Amino acid sequence: MSDQAYNFAYLDEGTKRMIRRAILKGIAVPGYQVPFASREMPMPYGWGTGGVQVTAAVLTPGDVLKVIDQGADDTTNAVSIRKFFQRTAGVATTERTNEATMIQTRHRIPETPLTGDQILVYQVPIPEPMRFLEPRETETRRIHALADYGLMQVRLYEDIARHGEIATSYAYPVEVAGRYVMDPSPIPKFDNPKLDDCPAIQLFGAGREQRIYALPPYTHVRSLDFEDHPFTASKADHACAICGSGTSYLDEVITDDAGGRMFVCSDTDYCAQNAKGGA
Amino acid sequence: MTAQILSEGFKDAARDGAHAFRAILTAMARPGTIATLQAASGPAPISPAAATVLLTLCDRTTPLHLAGAHDNPELRDWIAFHCASPFVSAENATFALGDWAALQPVDRFGIGTPEYPDRAATLIVDRHDFDAAPTRLTGPGIRDTATLALPEARAFAANHGLFPLGWDAILTSGSRLAALPRSTEIS
């Protein structure tokens, strides 16, 4: 039951129209960051206000919503955003990836492959992939306009010079449809291959930074690399301590103060289904 | 202003708008897909699909250009009441509404700038003939290839040649809607 004191999905219709227009331009120019007039939301920046605004603008009454935080359905951030939309939109929610029509995510792509009937919304802290290399917005904007991405290749090269390999392990930069370099949000690089040729629509919202960008389905997304140092999707070299999966992305959990640790799936739904033998 | 002009908007703005936007998003993200959209209707000659697009996306912040038969007093009144979009010339338009022939020449419309390619017009091509000979499409949003009838394949191919600049098009007729973003390659 939704809270009738709020408009459907919290935002007013004028705000939704503005966000919807930005999403459509983002779809039309895949990987380009569309500026939008981000609103103050009833949660602090850093809690996914960008993702929440995109979800609110795209959500329909018939949707089934799943919210994950680092792959988990049961952490504070995921639970509070799920409750927010239960209350303001009255939509059904689920923790099952294959039952969801909309998934809002913080920093993971579900292990279960997405389908063409789903929309994945990412919460993005810093949308500009070049930001830590070039702090000036005027310059990064020109870099994108000219597709002058040499600086990023130099950064990856410096990784190799220092560490012998590309040490960037999350927010690994990608090239979208042969044009824009994009920050896929701080997902582990393990998830990067799932961005490519994905049947689902992928939308990215950065609330504090006021940017929306998008990947239409079946868009070619290439992780930047070098011929002699090709991209590799890495994960901890263990099996999950709960479900035994050897292929899913793992979190390292410290279990005591004597060096004890365990590795468990970061995707709680996948882990639970796999433990039951059903994934 | 007649009662007819005041009515025929969304019955439930939030929910009708949400469903309509999902249909438009799907069409824009998956070129070649034809959606059904008829949550609103306006004075002739605007189609229910185009009227629904206006109510979903246009408001007082989006300058609108009306072309040809769509530039008539009844439709202007309807848009003024429901959307409040300012009416402007083609060069200054964020959205443009008209038949393909009336929208010519399409190189008048904004294509964005290299720094801000999002500042480009969206053309709502009404009374589109969905049953004309289909054109083959490839690009983002399309698995292998898709097909869609286009009013003039050459103009869309030229527009794609400007990528990442260029306008985007929403094609409507009756309750049917398709979209063609500038990213789509025409072959």
Tab-separated table of C-alpha atoms in Angstrom:
chain	number	residue	atom	x	y	z
A	1	MET	CA	0.000	0.000	0.000
A	2	SER	CA	1.476	3.309	-0.986
A	3	ASP	CA	1.510	6.447	1.112
A	4	GLN	CA	-1.132	8.670	-0.516
A	5	ALA	CA	0.527	11.811	0.839
A	6	TYR	CA	3.210	11.368	-1.828
A	7	ASN	CA	2.929	11.544	-5.590
A	8	PHE	CA	3.547	8.160	-7.235
A	9	ALA	CA	7.262	7.357	-6.766
A	10	TYR	CA	7.852	10.479	-4.652
A	11	LEU	CA	9.031	12.948	-7.327
A	12	ASP	CA	6.706	15.568	-8.769
A	13	GLU	CA	5.749	15.184	-12.436
A	14	GLY	CA	7.835	18.159	-13.611
A	15	THR	CA	10.957	16.630	-12.113
A	16	LYS	CA	10.161	13.259	-13.653
A	17	ARG	CA	9.746	14.839	-17.090
A	18	MET	CA	13.146	16.535	-16.745
A	19	ILE	CA	14.805	13.267	-15.699
A	20	ARG	CA	12.983	11.333	-18.429
A	21	ARG	CA	14.232	13.733	-21.089
A	22	ALA	CA	17.786	13.317	-19.768
A	23	ILE	CA	17.452	9.515	-19.841
A	24	LEU	CA	16.266	9.574	-23.473
A	25	LYS	CA	19.234	11.741	-24.521
A	26	GLY	CA	21.511	9.410	-22.577
A	27	ILE	CA	20.095	6.448	-24.506
A	28	ALA	CA	20.559	8.322	-27.800
A	29	VAL	CA	24.236	9.058	-27.037
A	30	PRO	CA	25.417	5.919	-25.175
A	31	GLY	CA	28.075	6.609	-22.549
A	32	TYR	CA	27.736	10.418	-22.660
A	33	GLN	CA	26.973	12.018	-19.286
A	34	VAL	CA	23.808	14.116	-19.579
A	35	PRO	CA	23.579	16.953	-17.016
A	36	PHE	CA	20.308	17.014	-15.084
A	37	ALA	CA	18.855	19.126	-12.275
A	38	SER	CA	19.284	16.623	-9.475
A	39	ARG	CA	16.828	17.132	-6.627
A	40	GLU	CA	17.378	16.961	-2.931
A	41	MET	CA	16.070	13.593	-1.824
A	42	PRO	CA	15.015	12.446	1.649
A	43	MET	CA	18.361	10.696	2.058
A	44	PRO	CA	21.913	12.021	1.958
A	45	TYR	CA	24.131	12.196	-1.112
A	46	GLY	CA	26.170	9.010	-1.228
A	47	TRP	CA	23.115	6.893	-0.437
A	48	GLY	CA	22.142	6.538	-4.042
A	49	THR	CA	20.151	9.698	-4.700
A	50	GLY	CA	21.034	9.557	-8.404
A	51	GLY	CA	19.887	5.967	-8.728
A	52	VAL	CA	16.754	6.710	-6.704
A	53	GLN	CA	15.799	9.611	-8.982
A	54	VAL	CA	16.334	7.508	-12.124
A	55	THR	CA	14.345	4.630	-10.626
A	56	ALA	CA	11.541	7.016	-9.608
A	57	ALA	CA	11.348	8.412	-13.161
A	58	VAL	CA	11.295	4.965	-14.812
A	59	LEU	CA	9.191	2.978	-12.330
A	60	THR	CA	5.647	1.945	-13.302
A	61	PRO	CA	2.978	0.616	-10.915
A	62	GLY	CA	3.331	-2.931	-12.270
A	63	ASP	CA	7.073	-3.204	-11.700
A	64	VAL	CA	8.746	-5.631	-9.321
A	65	LEU	CA	11.703	-3.866	-7.730
A	66	LYS	CA	14.921	-5.352	-6.388
A	67	VAL	CA	17.559	-3.227	-4.662
A	68	ILE	CA	21.084	-4.435	-3.964
A	69	ASP	CA	24.058	-2.921	-2.207
A	70	GLN	CA	27.373	-4.581	-3.107
A	71	GLY	CA	25.290	-7.541	-4.265
A	72	ALA	CA	23.336	-7.862	-1.011
A	73	ASP	CA	19.591	-7.357	-0.601
A	74	ASP	CA	19.750	-7.102	3.178
A	75	THR	CA	22.079	-4.198	3.935
A	76	THR	CA	20.883	-0.842	5.267
A	77	ASN	CA	21.127	1.020	1.968
A	78	ALA	CA	19.272	-1.643	-0.001
A	79	VAL	CA	16.571	-2.129	2.626
A	80	SER	CA	15.908	1.590	3.046
A	81	ILE	CA	15.646	2.278	-0.713
A	82	ARG	CA	13.375	-0.735	-1.162
A	83	LYS	CA	11.142	0.512	1.655
A	84	PHE	CA	11.181	4.011	0.164
A	85	PHE	CA	9.634	2.766	-3.077
A	86	GLN	CA	7.254	0.391	-1.306
A	87	ARG	CA	5.949	3.368	0.608
A	88	THR	CA	5.907	6.049	-2.094
A	89	ALA	CA	5.079	3.940	-5.179
A	90	GLY	CA	3.387	0.899	-3.683
A	91	VAL	CA	5.317	-1.397	-6.038
A	92	ALA	CA	6.013	-5.055	-5.399
A	93	THR	CA	9.549	-5.873	-4.302
A	94	THR	CA	11.639	-8.993	-4.460
A	95	GLU	CA	15.085	-10.270	-3.572
A	96	ARG	CA	15.119	-12.669	-6.543
A	97	THR	CA	17.009	-11.393	-9.575
A	98	ASN	CA	14.893	-13.395	-12.021
A	99	GLU	CA	11.605	-12.062	-10.589
A	100	ALA	CA	12.595	-8.388	-10.762
A	101	THR	CA	11.652	-6.064	-13.628
A	102	MET	CA	13.726	-3.201	-12.209
A	103	ILE	CA	16.916	-3.568	-10.229
A	104	GLN	CA	18.648	-0.666	-8.525
A	105	THR	CA	22.227	-1.514	-7.678
A	106	ARG	CA	25.118	-0.098	-5.768
A	107	HIS	CA	28.430	-1.386	-7.097
A	108	ARG	CA	27.522	-4.842	-8.447
A	109	ILE	CA	25.852	-6.500	-11.423
A	110	PRO	CA	23.844	-9.585	-10.372
A	111	GLU	CA	25.429	-12.975	-11.109
A	112	THR	CA	22.185	-14.242	-12.670
A	113	PRO	CA	22.223	-13.064	-16.312
A	114	LEU	CA	19.818	-10.196	-16.957
A	115	THR	CA	17.032	-10.453	-19.536
A	116	GLY	CA	15.479	-8.078	-22.059
A	117	ASP	CA	12.543	-7.485	-19.719
A	118	GLN	CA	14.710	-5.918	-17.033
A	119	ILE	CA	16.165	-2.460	-16.367
A	120	LEU	CA	19.289	-2.091	-14.239
A	121	VAL	CA	19.832	1.264	-12.487
A	122	TYR	CA	23.278	2.020	-11.078
A	123	GLN	CA	24.073	4.379	-8.223
A	124	VAL	CA	27.101	6.396	-9.302
A	125	PRO	CA	29.339	8.451	-7.000
A	126	ILE	CA	31.769	10.014	-9.543
A	127	PRO	CA	30.460	9.717	-13.128
A	128	GLU	CA	33.490	11.316	-14.777
A	129	PRO	CA	36.115	8.625	-15.542
A	130	MET	CA	38.818	11.274	-16.039
A	131	ARG	CA	38.050	13.226	-12.854
A	132	PHE	CA	41.060	12.090	-10.820
A	133	LEU	CA	43.326	12.743	-13.796
A	134	GLU	CA	41.841	16.129	-14.703
A	135	PRO	CA	39.812	17.948	-12.036
A	136	ARG	CA	38.532	20.724	-14.355
A	137	GLU	CA	35.078	20.060	-15.788
A	138	THR	CA	35.834	22.365	-18.745
A	139	GLU	CA	38.806	20.157	-19.646
A	140	THR	CA	37.089	16.777	-19.179
A	141	ARG	CA	34.196	18.037	-21.294
A	142	ARG	CA	36.657	18.926	-24.064
A	143	ILE	CA	38.354	15.527	-23.690
A	144	HIS	CA	35.001	13.816	-24.332
A	145	ALA	CA	34.121	16.192	-27.178
A	146	LEU	CA	37.377	15.349	-28.956
A	147	ALA	CA	37.487	11.705	-27.807
A	148	ASP	CA	40.985	12.572	-26.630
A	149	TYR	CA	41.394	9.703	-24.189
A	150	GLY	CA	45.179	9.299	-24.262
A	151	LEU	CA	45.369	10.381	-20.624
A	152	MET	CA	43.420	7.315	-19.535
A	153	GLN	CA	45.688	4.974	-21.481
A	154	VAL	CA	48.662	6.663	-19.781
A	155	ARG	CA	47.076	6.029	-16.388
A	156	LEU	CA	46.638	2.339	-17.176
A	157	TYR	CA	50.199	2.238	-18.538
A	158	GLU	CA	51.523	3.755	-15.302
A	159	ASP	CA	49.728	0.963	-13.429
A	160	ILE	CA	51.713	-1.538	-15.499
A	161	ALA	CA	54.986	0.383	-15.000
A	162	ARG	CA	54.503	0.410	-11.213
A	163	HIS	CA	52.801	-2.897	-10.526
A	164	GLY	CA	53.564	-5.022	-13.570
A	165	GLU	CA	49.855	-5.217	-14.407
A	166	ILE	CA	46.783	-2.991	-14.614
A	167	ALA	CA	46.066	-2.665	-10.883
A	168	THR	CA	42.706	-0.897	-11.269
A	169	SER	CA	40.262	-3.394	-9.789
A	170	TYR	CA	36.978	-1.462	-9.662
A	171	ALA	CA	35.399	1.447	-11.592
A	172	TYR	CA	37.462	0.087	-14.472
A	173	PRO	CA	37.031	2.438	-17.466
A	174	VAL	CA	35.192	1.222	-20.555
A	175	GLU	CA	34.713	2.446	-24.101
A	176	VAL	CA	31.065	2.515	-25.182
A	177	ALA	CA	30.050	1.755	-28.780
A	178	GLY	CA	33.482	2.827	-29.981
A	179	ARG	CA	33.049	6.437	-28.825
A	180	TYR	CA	32.735	7.612	-25.213
A	181	VAL	CA	34.920	6.451	-22.347
A	182	MET	CA	32.632	5.800	-19.392
A	183	ASP	CA	32.941	5.044	-15.696
A	184	PRO	CA	30.842	1.925	-15.072
A	185	SER	CA	30.437	3.053	-11.404
A	186	PRO	CA	32.545	1.281	-8.770
A	187	ILE	CA	31.584	-2.240	-9.819
A	188	PRO	CA	34.457	-4.742	-9.548
A	189	LYS	CA	36.180	-5.258	-12.881
A	190	PHE	CA	34.925	-8.839	-12.561
A	191	ASP	CA	31.538	-7.417	-13.606
A	192	ASN	CA	32.801	-5.448	-16.626
A	193	PRO	CA	32.198	-8.232	-19.179
A	194	LYS	CA	28.500	-8.266	-18.132
A	195	LEU	CA	28.135	-4.654	-19.349
A	196	ASP	CA	28.851	-5.727	-22.911
A	197	ASP	CA	26.025	-6.877	-25.189
A	198	CYS	CA	23.626	-6.975	-22.208
A	199	PRO	CA	19.952	-7.612	-23.113
A	200	ALA	CA	18.743	-5.254	-20.348
A	201	ILE	CA	18.637	-1.453	-20.444
A	202	GLN	CA	21.327	-0.062	-18.124
A	203	LEU	CA	20.881	3.418	-16.626
A	204	PHE	CA	23.361	5.312	-14.449
A	205	GLY	CA	22.426	8.096	-12.025
A	206	ALA	CA	24.821	10.367	-10.136
A	207	GLY	CA	22.816	12.603	-7.766
A	208	ARG	CA	25.461	14.844	-6.223
A	209	GLU	CA	27.299	15.187	-9.547
A	210	GLN	CA	24.015	15.722	-11.430
A	211	ARG	CA	24.688	13.364	-14.332
A	212	ILE	CA	22.699	10.608	-16.007
A	213	TYR	CA	24.088	8.223	-18.600
A	214	ALA	CA	22.914	5.045	-20.220
A	215	LEU	CA	23.704	1.876	-22.118
A	216	PRO	CA	20.978	0.684	-24.496
A	217	PRO	CA	20.645	-3.117	-24.762
A	218	TYR	CA	23.217	-4.962	-26.875
A	219	THR	CA	25.675	-2.073	-26.811
A	220	HIS	CA	29.320	-2.922	-27.369
A	221	VAL	CA	31.213	-2.100	-24.180
A	222	ARG	CA	34.982	-2.666	-24.192
A	223	SER	CA	37.200	-2.488	-21.120
A	224	LEU	CA	40.280	-0.394	-21.956
A	225	ASP	CA	43.522	-2.374	-22.141
A	226	PHE	CA	46.679	-2.978	-24.171
A	227	GLU	CA	47.456	-5.708	-26.723
A	228	ASP	CA	50.254	-7.057	-24.514
A	229	HIS	CA	48.302	-6.481	-21.285
A	230	PRO	CA	44.768	-7.578	-22.119
A	231	PHE	CA	41.897	-6.920	-19.719
A	232	THR	CA	41.239	-9.725	-17.252
A	233	ALA	CA	38.175	-10.019	-15.013
A	234	SER	CA	39.589	-11.070	-11.663
A	235	LYS	CA	38.138	-12.379	-8.403
A	236	ALA	CA	39.447	-13.884	-5.172
A	237	ASP	CA	40.891	-17.313	-5.920
A	238	HIS	CA	38.558	-19.237	-3.611
A	239	ALA	CA	35.170	-20.919	-3.625
A	240	CYS	CA	32.250	-19.457	-1.657
A	241	ALA	CA	32.296	-20.721	1.956
A	242	ILE	CA	28.479	-20.907	2.003
A	243	CYS	CA	27.348	-22.198	-1.391
A	244	GLY	CA	30.641	-23.465	-2.818
A	245	SER	CA	30.379	-21.493	-6.063
A	246	GLY	CA	33.731	-21.191	-7.784
A	247	THR	CA	32.558	-18.693	-10.388
A	248	SER	CA	30.765	-15.900	-8.487
A	249	TYR	CA	32.346	-12.717	-7.151
A	250	LEU	CA	33.459	-13.082	-3.517
A	251	ASP	CA	33.617	-10.768	-0.511
A	252	GLU	CA	36.342	-11.347	2.030
A	253	VAL	CA	34.869	-11.433	5.526
A	254	ILE	CA	37.106	-11.067	8.597
A	255	THR	CA	35.808	-13.498	11.219
A	256	ASP	CA	38.021	-12.808	14.233
A	257	ASP	CA	41.031	-10.781	15.340
A	258	ALA	CA	43.490	-13.643	14.825
A	259	GLY	CA	43.658	-13.571	11.045
A	260	GLY	CA	40.559	-15.683	10.481
A	261	ARG	CA	38.689	-14.975	7.255
A	262	MET	CA	36.190	-16.472	4.895
A	263	PHE	CA	35.163	-15.780	1.313
A	264	VAL	CA	31.451	-15.619	0.514
A	265	CYS	CA	29.401	-14.627	-2.537
A	266	SER	CA	28.724	-10.896	-2.683
A	267	ASP	CA	25.431	-11.632	-4.515
A	268	THR	CA	23.195	-12.859	-1.683
A	269	ASP	CA	20.343	-14.012	-3.933
A	270	TYR	CA	22.673	-16.031	-6.154
A	271	CYS	CA	24.353	-17.540	-3.074
A	272	ALA	CA	21.053	-18.529	-1.435
A	273	GLN	CA	19.730	-20.107	-4.635
A	274	ASN	CA	23.015	-21.858	-5.305
A	275	ALA	CA	23.149	-23.225	-1.745
A	276	LYS	CA	19.675	-24.682	-2.368
A	277	GLY	CA	20.985	-26.105	-5.621
A	278	GLY	CA	18.742	-23.945	-7.771
A	279	ALA	CA	20.930	-21.198	-9.276
B	1	MET	CA	-11.324	27.782	-25.175
B	2	THR	CA	-13.718	24.875	-25.324
B	3	ALA	CA	-14.339	22.077	-22.856
B	4	GLN	CA	-12.893	19.647	-25.403
B	5	ILE	CA	-9.537	21.366	-25.197
B	6	LEU	CA	-9.480	21.180	-21.425
B	7	SER	CA	-10.244	17.470	-21.371
B	8	GLU	CA	-8.446	14.577	-23.024
B	9	GLY	CA	-5.276	14.885	-20.981
B	10	PHE	CA	-3.983	12.158	-18.694
B	11	LYS	CA	-6.646	10.750	-16.356
B	12	ASP	CA	-3.958	10.002	-13.775
B	13	ALA	CA	-0.865	12.078	-14.562
B	14	ALA	CA	1.642	10.086	-12.514
B	15	ARG	CA	0.606	6.583	-13.586
B	16	ASP	CA	-0.308	7.373	-17.193
B	17	GLY	CA	2.958	9.283	-17.522
B	18	ALA	CA	4.942	6.405	-16.026
B	19	HIS	CA	3.476	3.835	-18.435
B	20	ALA	CA	3.868	6.183	-21.397
B	21	PHE	CA	7.482	6.943	-20.563
B	22	ARG	CA	8.299	3.242	-20.239
B	23	ALA	CA	6.916	2.702	-23.735
B	24	ILE	CA	8.923	5.644	-25.137
B	25	LEU	CA	12.080	4.492	-23.315
B	26	THR	CA	11.689	0.981	-24.696
B	27	ALA	CA	11.182	2.337	-28.214
B	28	MET	CA	14.235	4.643	-27.973
B	29	ALA	CA	16.444	1.961	-26.365
B	30	ARG	CA	15.370	-0.728	-28.852
B	31	PRO	CA	15.081	0.911	-32.291
B	32	GLY	CA	12.666	-1.012	-34.498
B	33	THR	CA	10.294	-1.771	-31.615
B	34	ILE	CA	6.767	-0.480	-32.127
B	35	ALA	CA	4.923	0.443	-28.935
B	36	THR	CA	1.239	1.181	-28.383
B	37	LEU	CA	0.439	4.461	-26.697
B	38	GLN	CA	-2.935	6.119	-26.362
B	39	ALA	CA	-3.362	7.586	-22.903
B	40	ALA	CA	-4.368	10.974	-24.297
B	41	SER	CA	-5.822	12.564	-27.413
B	42	GLY	CA	-5.739	16.082	-28.767
B	43	PRO	CA	-7.371	18.131	-31.532
B	44	ALA	CA	-6.718	17.039	-35.136
B	45	PRO	CA	-4.386	16.259	-36.690
B	46	ILE	CA	-2.324	15.079	-33.681
B	47	SER	CA	-2.359	11.319	-33.111
B	48	PRO	CA	-3.085	9.844	-29.670
B	49	ALA	CA	0.496	8.527	-29.567
B	50	ALA	CA	1.996	11.960	-30.283
B	51	ALA	CA	-0.386	13.622	-27.800
B	52	THR	CA	0.759	11.144	-25.141
B	53	VAL	CA	4.420	11.889	-25.943
B	54	LEU	CA	3.795	15.627	-25.490
B	55	LEU	CA	2.111	15.098	-22.119
B	56	THR	CA	4.913	12.770	-21.007
B	57	LEU	CA	7.926	14.839	-22.022
B	58	CYS	CA	6.985	18.455	-22.727
B	59	ASP	CA	6.358	21.310	-20.328
B	60	ARG	CA	7.109	25.017	-19.939
B	61	THR	CA	10.873	24.307	-19.993
B	62	THR	CA	10.818	22.701	-23.472
B	63	PRO	CA	10.384	25.064	-26.443
B	64	LEU	CA	8.203	23.357	-29.046
B	65	HIS	CA	7.998	23.886	-32.800
B	66	LEU	CA	4.740	23.073	-34.559
B	67	ALA	CA	5.053	22.349	-38.273
B	68	GLY	CA	2.476	22.327	-41.065
B	69	ALA	CA	-1.041	21.165	-40.253
B	70	HIS	CA	-0.086	20.660	-36.605
B	71	ASP	CA	0.314	24.419	-36.268
B	72	ASN	CA	-3.361	25.277	-35.794
B	73	PRO	CA	-5.206	27.293	-33.110
B	74	GLU	CA	-7.032	24.317	-31.540
B	75	LEU	CA	-3.868	22.284	-31.099
B	76	ARG	CA	-1.968	25.338	-29.844
B	77	ASP	CA	-4.658	25.894	-27.206
B	78	TRP	CA	-4.590	22.235	-26.188
B	79	ILE	CA	-0.792	22.265	-25.819
B	80	ALA	CA	-0.856	25.630	-24.012
B	81	PHE	CA	-3.307	24.212	-21.467
B	82	HIS	CA	-1.799	20.748	-20.962
B	83	CYS	CA	1.953	21.334	-21.468
B	84	ALA	CA	2.481	25.113	-21.463
B	85	SER	CA	5.400	24.696	-23.862
B	86	PRO	CA	6.486	27.953	-25.508
B	87	PHE	CA	6.017	27.884	-29.304
B	88	VAL	CA	9.240	28.685	-31.147
B	89	SER	CA	10.910	28.512	-34.540
B	90	ALA	CA	12.521	25.263	-35.702
B	91	GLU	CA	16.048	26.470	-34.874
B	92	ASN	CA	15.201	27.081	-31.209
B	93	ALA	CA	13.083	24.005	-30.603
B	94	THR	CA	13.765	21.269	-28.063
B	95	PHE	CA	10.848	19.322	-29.504
B	96	ALA	CA	9.250	19.604	-32.916
B	97	LEU	CA	5.920	18.144	-33.963
B	98	GLY	CA	4.634	17.635	-37.477
B	99	ASP	CA	4.448	15.375	-40.508
B	100	TRP	CA	7.794	14.462	-42.032
B	101	ALA	CA	7.102	16.682	-45.052
B	102	ALA	CA	6.185	19.639	-42.846
B	103	LEU	CA	9.328	19.252	-40.753
B	104	GLN	CA	11.553	19.777	-43.808
B	105	PRO	CA	14.279	20.865	-44.047
B	106	VAL	CA	15.382	18.861	-40.994
B	107	ASP	CA	18.854	20.400	-40.920
B	108	ARG	CA	17.238	23.419	-39.249
B	109	PHE	CA	16.914	21.565	-35.970
B	110	GLY	CA	19.422	21.653	-33.142
B	111	ILE	CA	21.991	18.850	-33.188
B	112	GLY	CA	23.761	19.744	-29.941
B	113	THR	CA	27.362	20.858	-29.558
B	114	PRO	CA	30.506	18.702	-29.230
B	115	GLU	CA	30.629	19.588	-25.507
B	116	TYR	CA	26.872	19.136	-25.001
B	117	PRO	CA	25.482	16.677	-27.569
B	118	ASP	CA	22.368	16.304	-25.386
B	119	ARG	CA	21.263	19.830	-26.352
B	120	ALA	CA	19.687	18.519	-29.541
B	121	ALA	CA	16.120	18.525	-30.764
B	122	THR	CA	13.740	15.591	-30.602
B	123	LEU	CA	11.491	15.379	-33.660
B	124	ILE	CA	8.031	13.909	-33.182
B	125	VAL	CA	7.183	12.754	-36.681
B	126	ASP	CA	3.417	12.327	-36.643
B	127	ARG	CA	1.198	10.502	-39.152
B	128	HIS	CA	4.135	8.265	-39.951
B	129	ASP	CA	3.509	5.392	-42.363
B	130	PHE	CA	4.593	2.324	-40.393
B	131	ASP	CA	3.617	0.069	-43.282
B	132	ALA	CA	6.007	1.593	-45.836
B	133	ALA	CA	8.996	-0.426	-47.045
B	134	PRO	CA	11.182	-1.219	-44.024
B	135	THR	CA	14.788	-0.102	-43.679
B	136	ARG	CA	17.491	-2.222	-42.051
B	137	LEU	CA	18.891	-0.835	-38.776
B	138	THR	CA	22.000	-1.694	-36.748
B	139	GLY	CA	23.667	-0.116	-33.739
B	140	PRO	CA	23.192	0.241	-29.959
B	141	GLY	CA	19.935	-1.276	-28.738
B	142	ILE	CA	19.741	-3.728	-31.634
B	143	ARG	CA	20.845	-7.344	-31.220
B	144	ASP	CA	21.838	-8.080	-34.792
B	145	THR	CA	19.650	-6.091	-37.102
B	146	ALA	CA	16.178	-4.597	-36.843
B	147	THR	CA	13.806	-3.157	-39.402
B	148	LEU	CA	11.597	-0.106	-39.373
B	149	ALA	CA	9.797	1.914	-42.017
B	150	LEU	CA	11.412	5.351	-42.250
B	151	PRO	CA	9.994	8.401	-44.014
B	152	GLU	CA	13.328	9.029	-45.740
B	153	ALA	CA	16.234	6.707	-45.005
B	154	ARG	CA	18.805	9.089	-46.496
B	155	ALA	CA	17.998	11.907	-44.039
B	156	PHE	CA	18.332	9.529	-41.071
B	157	ALA	CA	21.602	8.144	-42.416
B	158	ALA	CA	22.957	11.694	-42.828
B	159	ASN	CA	21.866	12.481	-39.264
B	160	HIS	CA	23.649	9.374	-37.967
B	161	GLY	CA	26.753	10.587	-39.785
B	162	LEU	CA	26.862	13.523	-37.355
B	163	PHE	CA	27.078	11.216	-34.297
B	164	PRO	CA	27.540	11.986	-31.407
B	165	LEU	CA	25.674	15.081	-32.604
B	166	GLY	CA	22.319	14.935	-34.349
B	167	TRP	CA	18.608	15.049	-33.589
B	168	ASP	CA	16.581	12.098	-32.362
B	169	ALA	CA	13.223	11.073	-33.763
B	170	ILE	CA	10.024	9.655	-32.339
B	171	LEU	CA	7.707	8.298	-35.050
B	172	THR	CA	3.992	8.200	-34.298
B	173	SER	CA	0.746	7.327	-36.024
B	174	GLY	CA	-2.585	6.545	-34.410
B	175	SER	CA	-1.668	4.718	-31.219
B	176	ARG	CA	1.641	3.402	-32.591
B	177	LEU	CA	5.051	4.735	-31.695
B	178	ALA	CA	8.644	3.936	-32.628
B	179	ALA	CA	11.846	5.868	-32.070
B	180	LEU	CA	15.113	6.308	-33.872
B	181	PRO	CA	18.013	7.752	-31.872
B	182	ARG	CA	20.922	9.345	-33.728
B	183	SER	CA	23.098	6.340	-32.774
B	184	THR	CA	21.266	4.003	-35.160
B	185	GLU	CA	23.033	3.101	-38.375
B	186	ILE	CA	20.877	2.913	-41.505
B	187	SER	CA	21.862	0.363	-44.134
